[in-house]
XYZ file of C-alpha atoms in Angstrom:
645
model
C 52.749 8.593 8.203
C 56.562 7.554 9.108
C 59.756 9.535 7.898
C 61.196 7.450 5.635
C 64.971 8.277 7.340
C 63.493 5.036 10.238
C 63.574 3.135 7.284
C 68.096 3.169 6.224
C 67.799 3.714 9.239
C 67.234 1.230 11.211
C 69.644 -1.297 9.835
C 72.175 0.838 10.789
C 71.249 1.530 14.211
C 71.915 -2.442 13.982
C 75.613 -2.261 12.188
C 76.677 0.464 15.028
C 75.497 -1.276 17.967
C 76.809 -4.868 16.696
C 79.660 -3.298 16.103
C 80.711 -1.643 19.718
C 80.099 -5.514 21.082
C 81.768 -7.130 17.866
C 84.813 -4.114 19.152
C 84.200 -4.546 22.940
C 84.166 -8.565 23.782
C 87.212 -8.598 20.607
C 89.828 -6.323 23.387
C 88.520 -9.159 25.473
C 89.423 -12.221 23.573
C 86.002 -14.236 24.196
C 82.317 -14.288 21.802
C 79.951 -11.972 22.387
C 76.806 -13.122 23.515
C 75.113 -14.386 19.534
C 72.075 -14.200 21.984
C 71.359 -10.409 21.858
C 73.457 -9.986 19.135
C 71.002 -12.312 17.163
C 67.938 -10.787 17.942
C 69.330 -7.022 17.474
C 70.638 -8.672 14.279
C 66.801 -9.532 13.503
C 65.150 -6.938 14.443
C 66.408 -3.817 13.448
C 66.033 -4.868 9.334
C 62.824 -6.466 10.243
C 61.380 -2.608 11.672
C 62.687 -1.560 8.409
C 60.819 -3.603 6.451
C 57.270 -3.013 8.616
C 58.503 1.011 7.815
C 58.469 0.102 4.707
C 55.270 -1.433 4.134
C 53.247 1.559 6.339
C 55.022 4.137 3.642
C 54.573 1.509 0.910
C 51.271 1.279 1.666
C 49.608 4.434 -0.076
C 51.116 3.386 -3.452
C 49.119 0.006 -2.924
C 45.669 0.583 -1.223
C 44.707 4.320 -1.574
C 46.411 4.641 -5.747
C 48.969 7.300 -4.821
C 50.600 7.616 -7.815
C 52.748 11.204 -6.683
C 56.747 10.149 -5.860
C 57.031 11.140 -1.523
C 60.008 13.579 -0.972
C 61.615 13.904 1.981
C 63.787 16.556 2.075
C 66.526 15.672 5.080
C 68.588 18.322 4.503
C 70.381 20.809 2.430
C 72.976 18.936 1.351
C 75.130 21.433 -0.834
C 75.083 24.930 -1.942
C 76.820 27.596 -3.642
C 75.515 30.450 -5.884
C 72.644 29.745 -7.195
C 73.136 25.104 -7.417
C 71.868 23.904 -4.444
C 71.268 19.819 -3.464
C 69.430 18.592 -0.524
C 69.917 15.375 0.617
C 66.295 13.824 0.167
C 64.794 10.658 0.194
C 61.919 9.342 -2.427
C 59.582 6.833 -2.332
C 57.785 6.640 -6.145
C 56.220 2.588 -7.630
C 59.819 2.075 -8.713
C 61.892 2.443 -4.641
C 58.317 0.512 -3.382
C 58.744 -2.701 -4.963
C 62.891 -2.260 -4.669
C 62.667 -1.409 -1.073
C 60.011 -4.531 -0.621
C 61.604 -7.002 -2.284
C 65.819 -5.538 -0.552
C 64.150 -5.030 3.027
C 61.934 -8.581 2.911
C 64.363 -10.818 1.593
C 67.226 -8.959 3.601
C 65.285 -9.984 6.897
C 65.183 -13.469 5.550
C 68.578 -13.924 5.012
C 69.272 -12.040 8.702
C 67.058 -15.478 10.430
C 68.916 -17.428 8.156
C 72.499 -15.943 9.497
C 71.716 -16.132 13.134
C 71.745 -20.145 12.270
C 74.602 -20.914 9.596
C 77.004 -18.509 11.712
C 76.323 -19.770 15.128
C 79.708 -20.752 16.334
C 82.166 -18.091 14.446
C 84.027 -16.175 16.386
C 83.215 -13.606 14.033
C 79.888 -13.456 14.594
C 78.709 -10.178 15.752
C 81.302 -8.113 13.467
C 79.376 -10.505 11.447
C 75.988 -8.982 11.634
C 77.089 -5.680 12.181
C 78.319 -6.016 7.968
C 75.586 -7.440 7.327
C 73.352 -4.931 8.840
C 75.123 -2.065 6.970
C 75.158 -3.520 3.895
C 71.467 -3.147 4.087
C 71.486 0.315 5.374
C 73.863 1.183 1.806
C 71.240 -0.416 -0.240
C 67.930 1.010 1.026
C 69.989 4.005 0.647
C 70.671 3.495 -3.127
C 66.763 2.874 -3.674
C 65.403 5.601 -2.036
C 67.887 8.312 -2.947
C 66.420 11.567 -4.391
C 69.604 12.219 -7.286
C 72.116 10.364 -8.615
C 74.784 11.774 -5.451
C 72.493 10.280 -2.503
C 72.247 6.902 -4.634
C 76.175 7.172 -5.626
C 76.580 7.010 -2.103
C 74.630 3.601 -1.172
C 76.176 2.697 -4.237
C 79.600 2.919 -2.505
C 78.447 1.513 0.276
C 77.386 -1.923 -0.856
C 80.495 -1.633 -2.726
C 82.511 -1.472 0.455
C 80.570 -4.139 2.275
C 81.078 -6.549 -0.387
C 84.663 -6.029 -0.207
C 83.628 -6.717 3.973
C 81.874 -9.510 3.521
C 83.537 -11.592 0.935
C 86.617 -11.265 2.669
C 85.298 -11.808 5.908
C 87.299 -14.972 6.481
C 90.479 -12.494 5.597
C 92.644 -14.998 7.735
C 92.213 -17.214 4.663
C 94.829 -15.343 1.206
C 91.961 -16.860 -1.105
C 89.477 -15.096 0.500
C 90.588 -11.815 1.578
C 91.955 -11.872 -2.194
C 88.504 -12.278 -3.220
C 87.006 -9.444 -1.616
C 89.807 -7.697 -3.026
C 88.784 -8.844 -6.773
C 85.723 -7.507 -5.898
C 86.353 -4.024 -4.494
C 88.733 -3.384 -7.219
C 86.761 -4.444 -10.553
C 84.237 -2.565 -8.801
C 85.676 0.742 -8.661
C 86.880 0.597 -12.884
C 83.281 0.700 -13.502
C 82.266 3.220 -10.434
C 84.537 5.663 -13.133
C 82.326 4.932 -16.040
C 79.433 6.521 -13.268
C 81.766 9.401 -12.076
C 82.939 10.892 -15.345
C 78.787 10.621 -16.623
C 78.144 13.024 -13.139
C 80.851 15.202 -14.090
C 79.093 15.578 -17.609
C 76.305 15.995 -16.448
C 76.821 18.890 -13.324
C 79.299 20.371 -16.786
C 75.899 20.822 -18.977
C 73.283 21.947 -16.150
C 75.234 23.923 -13.729
C 75.519 26.610 -16.926
C 71.258 25.839 -16.994
C 70.300 28.502 -13.408
C 66.654 27.031 -13.315
C 68.036 23.727 -13.215
C 70.953 24.069 -10.756
C 68.554 25.998 -8.053
C 66.394 22.410 -8.411
C 69.175 20.514 -8.296
C 71.348 19.253 -11.128
C 71.566 15.359 -9.402
C 67.454 15.371 -8.884
C 65.793 13.043 -10.852
C 63.304 14.830 -11.393
C 65.726 18.279 -12.420
C 67.003 15.795 -15.232
C 63.371 14.335 -16.439
C 62.925 17.640 -16.955
C 65.580 19.162 -18.186
C 65.764 16.356 -20.591
C 66.260 17.840 -23.498
C 69.998 19.655 -22.861
C 72.010 16.192 -22.082
C 70.201 14.724 -25.609
C 73.579 15.959 -27.252
C 76.082 14.075 -24.343
C 72.955 10.881 -23.790
C 75.025 8.400 -25.176
C 78.085 8.895 -23.983
C 76.393 9.708 -20.466
C 73.985 5.869 -21.058
C 77.263 4.423 -21.504
C 79.135 5.964 -19.118
C 76.560 4.588 -16.715
C 76.179 1.617 -17.915
C 80.367 0.729 -17.096
C 79.171 1.428 -13.629
C 76.353 -1.102 -13.382
C 78.599 -4.080 -15.622
C 80.691 -3.686 -12.585
C 77.943 -3.278 -9.745
C 76.219 -5.921 -11.446
C 78.382 -8.316 -12.458
C 78.061 -8.021 -16.797
C 80.618 -8.494 -18.969
C 83.661 -7.705 -19.099
C 83.562 -6.313 -15.409
C 81.377 -10.105 -13.950
C 84.586 -11.770 -12.865
C 84.601 -10.513 -9.431
C 80.892 -12.730 -9.007
C 81.705 -15.933 -8.841
C 84.965 -15.696 -6.947
C 81.995 -13.988 -4.238
C 81.729 -16.950 -3.102
C 84.693 -16.693 -1.098
C 82.131 -15.468 1.426
C 79.459 -16.889 4.035
C 76.606 -18.495 1.886
C 73.709 -15.961 3.480
C 76.009 -13.225 1.552
C 75.964 -15.115 -1.462
C 72.712 -15.114 -1.011
C 71.848 -11.260 -0.235
C 75.082 -10.535 -2.994
C 73.497 -12.349 -5.255
C 69.660 -12.547 -4.790
C 68.110 -9.153 -3.030
C 70.268 -5.990 -3.132
C 74.083 -5.260 -4.862
C 74.250 -6.973 -8.562
C 70.095 -5.450 -8.789
C 71.948 -2.086 -8.223
C 72.859 -2.170 -12.052
C 69.166 -3.180 -13.430
C 67.264 -0.352 -10.963
C 69.556 3.002 -11.901
C 68.878 1.477 -15.801
C 65.323 1.730 -14.693
C 65.642 4.848 -12.379
C 66.681 6.597 -15.653
C 64.905 5.254 -18.457
C 63.581 8.731 -19.336
C 67.780 9.415 -20.781
C 68.337 5.966 -22.542
C 64.715 6.849 -24.061
C 67.269 9.653 -25.981
C 69.982 7.235 -26.691
C 68.402 4.315 -28.508
C 72.699 2.705 -29.611
C 73.283 2.553 -25.845
C 70.022 1.099 -25.030
C 71.190 -1.808 -27.671
C 74.473 -1.837 -26.120
C 72.698 -2.237 -22.893
C 70.449 -5.122 -24.086
C 72.741 -6.567 -26.486
C 75.844 -6.788 -23.481
C 72.719 -8.216 -21.246
C 71.831 -10.830 -23.688
C 75.980 -11.856 -24.498
C 76.265 -12.301 -20.727
C 73.363 -14.344 -20.260
C 73.818 -16.644 -23.228
C 78.056 -16.421 -21.578
C 77.482 -17.038 -18.255
C 74.798 -19.807 -18.813
C 77.410 -22.249 -20.307
C 80.172 -22.122 -17.684
C 77.119 -23.037 -15.677
C 76.864 -26.410 -17.701
C 80.623 -27.697 -16.562
C 80.962 -26.091 -12.850
C 81.558 -28.925 -9.618
C 81.476 -26.690 -6.820
C 77.481 -25.720 -5.610
C 77.807 -22.148 -5.393
C 79.285 -21.137 -8.226
C 76.943 -23.283 -10.387
C 74.540 -20.408 -8.563
C 76.932 -17.431 -9.021
C 77.149 -18.601 -12.941
C 72.997 -18.457 -12.826
C 72.620 -15.149 -11.036
C 75.451 -13.462 -13.915
C 72.803 -15.285 -16.487
C 69.642 -14.032 -14.798
C 71.370 -10.963 -13.959
C 72.039 -10.423 -17.942
C 68.058 -11.450 -19.324
C 66.965 -8.380 -16.610
C 69.373 -5.655 -18.403
C 68.339 -6.987 -21.358
C 64.435 -5.827 -20.047
C 65.614 -2.957 -19.184
C 67.950 -2.238 -22.334
C 64.827 -2.489 -25.049
C 62.936 -0.252 -22.791
C 60.263 -3.234 -21.378
C 61.489 -1.397 -17.282
C 58.822 -3.179 -15.774
C 59.437 -6.744 -17.533
C 63.276 -6.036 -15.752
C 62.454 -5.117 -12.489
C 59.778 -8.376 -12.912
C 62.784 -11.440 -13.415
C 64.408 -9.066 -10.655
C 61.859 -9.212 -7.806
C 61.174 -13.544 -8.592
C 64.371 -13.685 -8.901
C 65.414 -12.102 -5.564
C 62.877 -14.780 -4.013
C 63.492 -18.159 -6.137
C 67.804 -17.262 -6.563
C 67.662 -16.159 -2.538
C 66.093 -19.650 -1.623
C 68.579 -21.416 -4.097
C 72.051 -19.734 -2.332
C 70.131 -20.869 1.125
C 69.995 -24.083 0.269
C 72.905 -24.663 -1.105
C 74.068 -23.102 2.080
C 71.701 -26.111 4.224
C 73.461 -29.104 2.056
C 76.560 -27.442 2.456
C 76.206 -26.888 6.473
C 74.928 -30.596 6.986
C 78.086 -31.951 4.565
C 80.512 -30.365 6.950
C 81.994 -27.560 3.754
C 81.629 -29.650 1.470
C 80.479 -27.466 -2.066
C 81.635 -30.293 -4.845
C 78.661 -32.086 -6.630
C 79.848 -34.916 -7.997
C 80.732 -35.699 -3.265
C 76.514 -34.893 -2.913
C 73.570 -37.089 -4.102
C 70.966 -38.538 -2.902
C 70.032 -35.979 0.082
C 66.233 -35.696 -0.430
C 65.832 -37.967 2.077
C 67.787 -36.613 4.896
C 67.773 -32.577 4.320
C 63.634 -32.865 3.085
C 62.729 -29.366 3.550
C 66.113 -27.643 1.669
C 65.151 -30.537 -0.937
C 60.958 -29.309 -1.798
C 62.663 -25.452 -1.452
C 65.373 -26.392 -4.171
C 63.617 -28.137 -6.057
C 60.357 -25.202 -5.853
C 62.540 -22.846 -6.980
C 65.021 -24.631 -9.408
C 61.438 -25.239 -10.865
C 60.680 -21.181 -11.699
C 64.145 -19.747 -12.712
C 63.718 -23.253 -15.579
C 61.163 -20.787 -16.430
C 58.405 -23.328 -15.671
C 55.077 -22.386 -16.146
C 52.991 -21.681 -13.164
C 55.791 -21.011 -10.521
C 57.196 -17.333 -10.834
C 60.415 -16.872 -12.838
C 58.208 -18.972 -16.086
C 56.020 -15.427 -16.189
C 59.111 -12.712 -15.442
C 61.034 -14.811 -17.767
C 58.643 -14.873 -20.779
C 57.647 -12.090 -20.353
C 61.246 -10.129 -20.890
C 61.172 -13.158 -24.362
C 58.270 -11.915 -25.904
C 59.162 -7.886 -24.839
C 62.011 -8.915 -26.704
C 60.587 -10.501 -30.063
C 57.974 -8.186 -30.371
C 60.283 -5.000 -30.557
C 62.608 -6.281 -32.802
C 65.447 -6.944 -31.051
C 65.410 -11.017 -32.600
C 69.130 -11.427 -32.322
C 68.791 -11.021 -28.288
C 65.706 -12.602 -28.152
C 67.548 -15.839 -30.078
C 70.187 -15.359 -27.636
C 67.473 -15.033 -24.794
C 65.433 -18.219 -25.622
C 68.592 -20.694 -25.796
C 69.563 -19.264 -22.370
C 66.795 -20.796 -21.306
C 67.089 -24.207 -22.452
C 70.532 -24.379 -21.036
C 69.458 -22.698 -17.790
C 67.046 -25.287 -16.769
C 69.181 -28.343 -18.131
C 72.496 -27.101 -15.626
C 69.882 -26.634 -13.022
C 68.689 -29.815 -13.025
C 71.548 -31.018 -13.860
C 72.517 -29.589 -9.914
C 69.424 -31.052 -8.467
C 69.800 -34.496 -9.790
C 73.628 -34.916 -8.067
C 72.644 -33.250 -5.049
C 69.986 -34.327 -4.181
C 68.845 -37.688 -6.100
C 70.779 -41.012 -6.804
C 73.130 -43.094 -4.792
C 74.835 -41.529 -2.648
C 78.429 -39.448 -3.008
C 78.920 -38.828 0.676
C 81.487 -40.107 2.404
C 80.110 -42.382 4.949
C 82.005 -40.437 8.539
C 80.074 -37.503 6.916
C 76.499 -39.065 6.019
C 76.349 -40.589 9.701
C 76.804 -37.233 10.693
C 75.402 -34.377 9.002
C 74.560 -31.303 10.707
C 71.274 -31.014 10.161
C 69.461 -27.668 9.680
C 67.717 -25.962 12.978
C 64.660 -24.366 12.743
C 66.049 -20.567 11.451
C 67.167 -22.512 8.885
C 64.035 -23.729 7.010
C 62.339 -20.871 8.447
C 63.222 -18.302 5.019
C 63.402 -21.133 3.337
C 60.593 -22.362 3.511
C 58.763 -18.612 2.573
C 61.069 -18.069 -0.685
C 59.952 -20.897 -1.761
C 56.265 -19.337 -1.438
C 57.464 -16.394 -3.091
C 58.732 -17.840 -5.890
C 55.906 -19.524 -6.401
C 53.253 -16.944 -6.493
C 54.980 -14.297 -6.702
C 54.350 -14.664 -11.036
C 50.564 -14.802 -10.478
C 51.181 -10.741 -10.189
C 52.481 -10.145 -14.027
C 50.218 -12.754 -15.570
C 49.928 -11.144 -19.462
C 47.156 -10.569 -20.825
C 47.318 -12.855 -23.895
C 47.179 -15.794 -21.316
C 44.672 -14.450 -19.216
C 45.856 -12.045 -16.623
C 45.684 -8.508 -16.031
C 49.398 -7.804 -15.467
C 48.925 -6.111 -12.462
C 52.157 -5.818 -11.711
C 53.073 -4.185 -15.337
C 49.406 -1.624 -14.455
C 50.823 -0.564 -11.425
C 54.853 0.137 -12.202
C 53.424 1.957 -15.297
C 57.627 2.522 -16.041
C 57.619 0.981 -20.068
C 60.423 3.082 -22.252
C 62.122 2.580 -25.378
C 59.525 2.426 -28.292
C 57.753 -0.357 -29.421
C 57.695 -1.983 -33.200
C 54.669 -2.885 -35.610
C 56.403 -6.820 -35.332
C 54.022 -9.434 -34.055
C 51.706 -7.865 -31.915
C 49.224 -10.687 -32.534
C 47.531 -12.104 -28.726
C 48.274 -15.086 -30.265
C 51.480 -15.155 -31.698
C 52.186 -14.164 -27.952
C 50.803 -17.196 -26.309
C 52.873 -19.175 -29.477
C 56.139 -17.750 -28.385
C 55.483 -18.640 -24.861
C 54.396 -22.094 -25.374
C 57.821 -22.743 -27.087
C 60.391 -21.387 -24.417
C 57.796 -24.361 -21.928
C 58.308 -26.704 -24.273
C 62.284 -25.789 -24.627
C 62.376 -25.316 -20.431
C 60.127 -29.291 -19.984
C 62.482 -30.940 -23.661
C 65.813 -29.487 -21.492
C 64.575 -30.152 -18.330
C 63.838 -34.220 -18.929
C 66.756 -34.786 -21.059
C 69.192 -33.049 -17.403
C 66.753 -35.476 -15.382
C 67.108 -38.727 -17.079
C 70.869 -37.859 -17.964
C 71.486 -37.210 -14.463
C 69.921 -39.915 -12.875
C 69.610 -42.795 -15.141
C 72.487 -42.440 -17.778
C 75.276 -40.664 -15.867
C 78.075 -42.679 -17.324
C 77.317 -41.836 -20.494
C 77.499 -38.784 -19.462
C 81.038 -38.881 -18.446
C 81.605 -41.017 -21.241
C 80.211 -38.163 -23.878
C 82.099 -35.279 -22.076
C 85.943 -37.798 -22.455
C 85.189 -37.475 -26.128
C 83.894 -33.456 -26.116
C 87.052 -32.912 -23.851
C 88.800 -30.021 -24.870
C 85.520 -28.498 -24.941
C 84.279 -29.368 -21.605
C 88.197 -28.613 -20.567
C 87.719 -24.548 -21.974
C 83.797 -24.419 -20.386
C 84.838 -25.861 -16.927
C 88.196 -22.844 -16.802
C 84.944 -20.345 -17.484
C 86.997 -19.592 -21.066
C 90.442 -18.863 -18.919
C 89.290 -15.638 -19.288
C 90.309 -15.148 -15.932
C 93.364 -16.058 -17.092
C 93.854 -13.657 -19.791
C 93.032 -10.687 -17.575
C 95.852 -11.675 -15.285
C 98.388 -12.262 -18.509
C 96.885 -8.816 -20.007
C 96.071 -6.423 -17.106
C 96.776 -7.312 -13.559
C 100.711 -9.015 -15.014
C 101.840 -5.923 -16.455
C 100.023 -3.479 -14.107
C 101.673 -5.907 -11.042
C 105.278 -5.217 -13.366
C 104.707 -1.885 -13.666
C 103.762 -0.797 -10.404
C 107.094 -2.551 -9.050
C 109.851 -1.957 -11.546
C 108.916 1.647 -12.688
C 106.851 3.271 -9.809
C 108.408 1.940 -7.209
C 111.798 0.529 -7.658
C 112.497 3.755 -10.811
C 110.147 6.488 -9.463
C 109.873 6.011 -5.845
C 113.076 4.113 -5.062
C 115.174 5.802 -7.800
C 113.617 8.897 -7.936
C 112.226 10.466 -4.869
C 113.605 8.066 -2.461
C 117.163 8.120 -4.715
C 117.171 11.815 -5.668
C 115.596 13.717 -3.804
C 115.383 11.291 0.202
C 118.927 10.177 0.679
C 120.824 12.642 -3.132
C 119.572 16.119 -0.557
C 120.486 13.594 2.776
C 124.149 13.180 0.842
C 124.307 16.875 -0.815
C 123.489 18.576 2.648
C 126.793 15.639 4.023
C 129.792 16.890 1.094
C 128.957 20.334 1.610
C 129.323 20.002 5.688
C 132.891 18.122 5.430
C 133.750 20.491 2.706
C 133.231 23.274 4.353
C 133.956 21.713 7.903
C 137.370 21.766 6.368
C 137.416 25.791 6.327
C 137.549 25.637 10.072
C 140.639 24.207 11.470
C 141.626 25.575 13.975
C 144.084 28.510 12.923
C 144.244 32.022 13.124
C 146.562 32.427 10.081
C 143.970 30.384 7.495
C 141.524 32.683 8.924
C 143.228 36.074 8.009
C 144.098 34.458 4.847
C 139.925 33.650 4.326
C 139.458 37.236 5.663
C 142.232 38.799 2.798
C 140.816 36.866 0.043
C 137.358 37.914 0.766
C 138.488 41.748 1.045
C 139.580 41.198 -2.359
C 136.715 39.593 -4.398
C 133.948 42.537 -2.600
C 136.685 45.009 -4.065
C 136.835 44.296 -7.518
C 133.030 42.574 -7.723
C 132.363 46.431 -6.817
C 135.163 47.811 -9.478
C 133.274 45.105 -11.761
């Protein structure tokens, strides 16, 4: 049996080697050999995926249920407090690791074609491998501190990759925005760690077994119960930053500034799923905090609806998919928030397949059109990009929730669990969101691939055809989007819900409300009908009646403008937070404290005082003997006076 540390070690080695290649050739002001860089960049993620399959094999085929813990070294020790740097493989981390390394490897393969010719080719793959390493460490960590290292690692790598083309100020700014917003959420995570440590360090058993180990936290959760709500809400604040939920979602749409494969990696399989994974991993703590569960579920449902409405009006192909990601993450948080952890993880898995394919498909379109991203300047591309079109269409059907594709089963499981557990308002928002998703996604397909071509004539004549390395990942991901849903077919629809029984992660309290299979089938039918209706309307409007859509938009121009400008949330944040902080930093901290007090009084003031005293005492050194005699006599008089008194 292979050691677990080989799983994260493989992409780390790839990151180091390609990083050294990038530095070596940068000093020579020449391009690194792309064939070598591509081979190394793809080899190590694939090796990591192979080691994951080897580690997961016992859980899949030998009915192993106990987690496999592998201690690498003792990390901290003080008195009776001990904490190991250890990795953990159980069924939850197994499903996450397979998704991350599998989809991640496909994105690496796609990138070898997409990034060909870029002067930062080796640097790009070094960052991409490092990103994969950090995400694997997050997943496999046996305690919250190891998880937090990976948590911060993916935040750092997102900054490097989003701002990869840093010569462009807008792209560099997007990278900084992602980094700063994530740091805000991470403060919540850190405070939660402080509270946990302050409580459990007082217990000798917990301290000696590692206060941040997941097994220790679960064993001593009764000690944490009085502060469970605060801890869970602080952890969720961290999740809101990492997984782009209200109010910290604003970084993710701007993350489109990075190369398109980066968008696929961040939005589909890695960073944005970290918060969902963390809540599912700590579900035993959330079971102690019903109010925190309500908050997680409500924020998820509101975010899903809010982001979906923004997707209705976006023109940038990647921005539509970005807001779609924010919305689908809301579905996942609704799932884990109500305690339906398997449903949340199931949707995380299916979403990784169809959203990675959609982003990579958008990359193929952008690549073919020499960088064009405005869907109003596309149209008719299905004839020119057949593989991209069919895979994009399949994954759009999946995300729309139309059976038998994967998105239907995972989304419908969340909707049913929300309704059956009594979260009626959240269910209503999610149900409405499902229809809106189908509408704007088929708007995207219609304007990109159907109808008359609106592409510039010169661009159309010089289309960049995607290479095999770009088409191959699309085909694999589309096949997964078609078939993965059969792992979670519920009993009410004639299945065995294999994933549900295999993961066995359920938490929360199931209500008595609407638990009959007939009612579940009724809700599933309503969900399908709603998705098909919205899909049909969208296809009809944007392929047959686009002019009518334009006239309708003119009539509701105010509402359309509000949605198109994303409800002006960025502008509000800029006015209420960014500008005041900048003003305070510039006027008070810089000019007032730094320049005025520290430089003016501390540094420059002390220098001027020294200069003044030097000049003053310099007047006494005039070289005249009678003056020195006078000073001597005056000094003696003062000494005698001081002694007498």
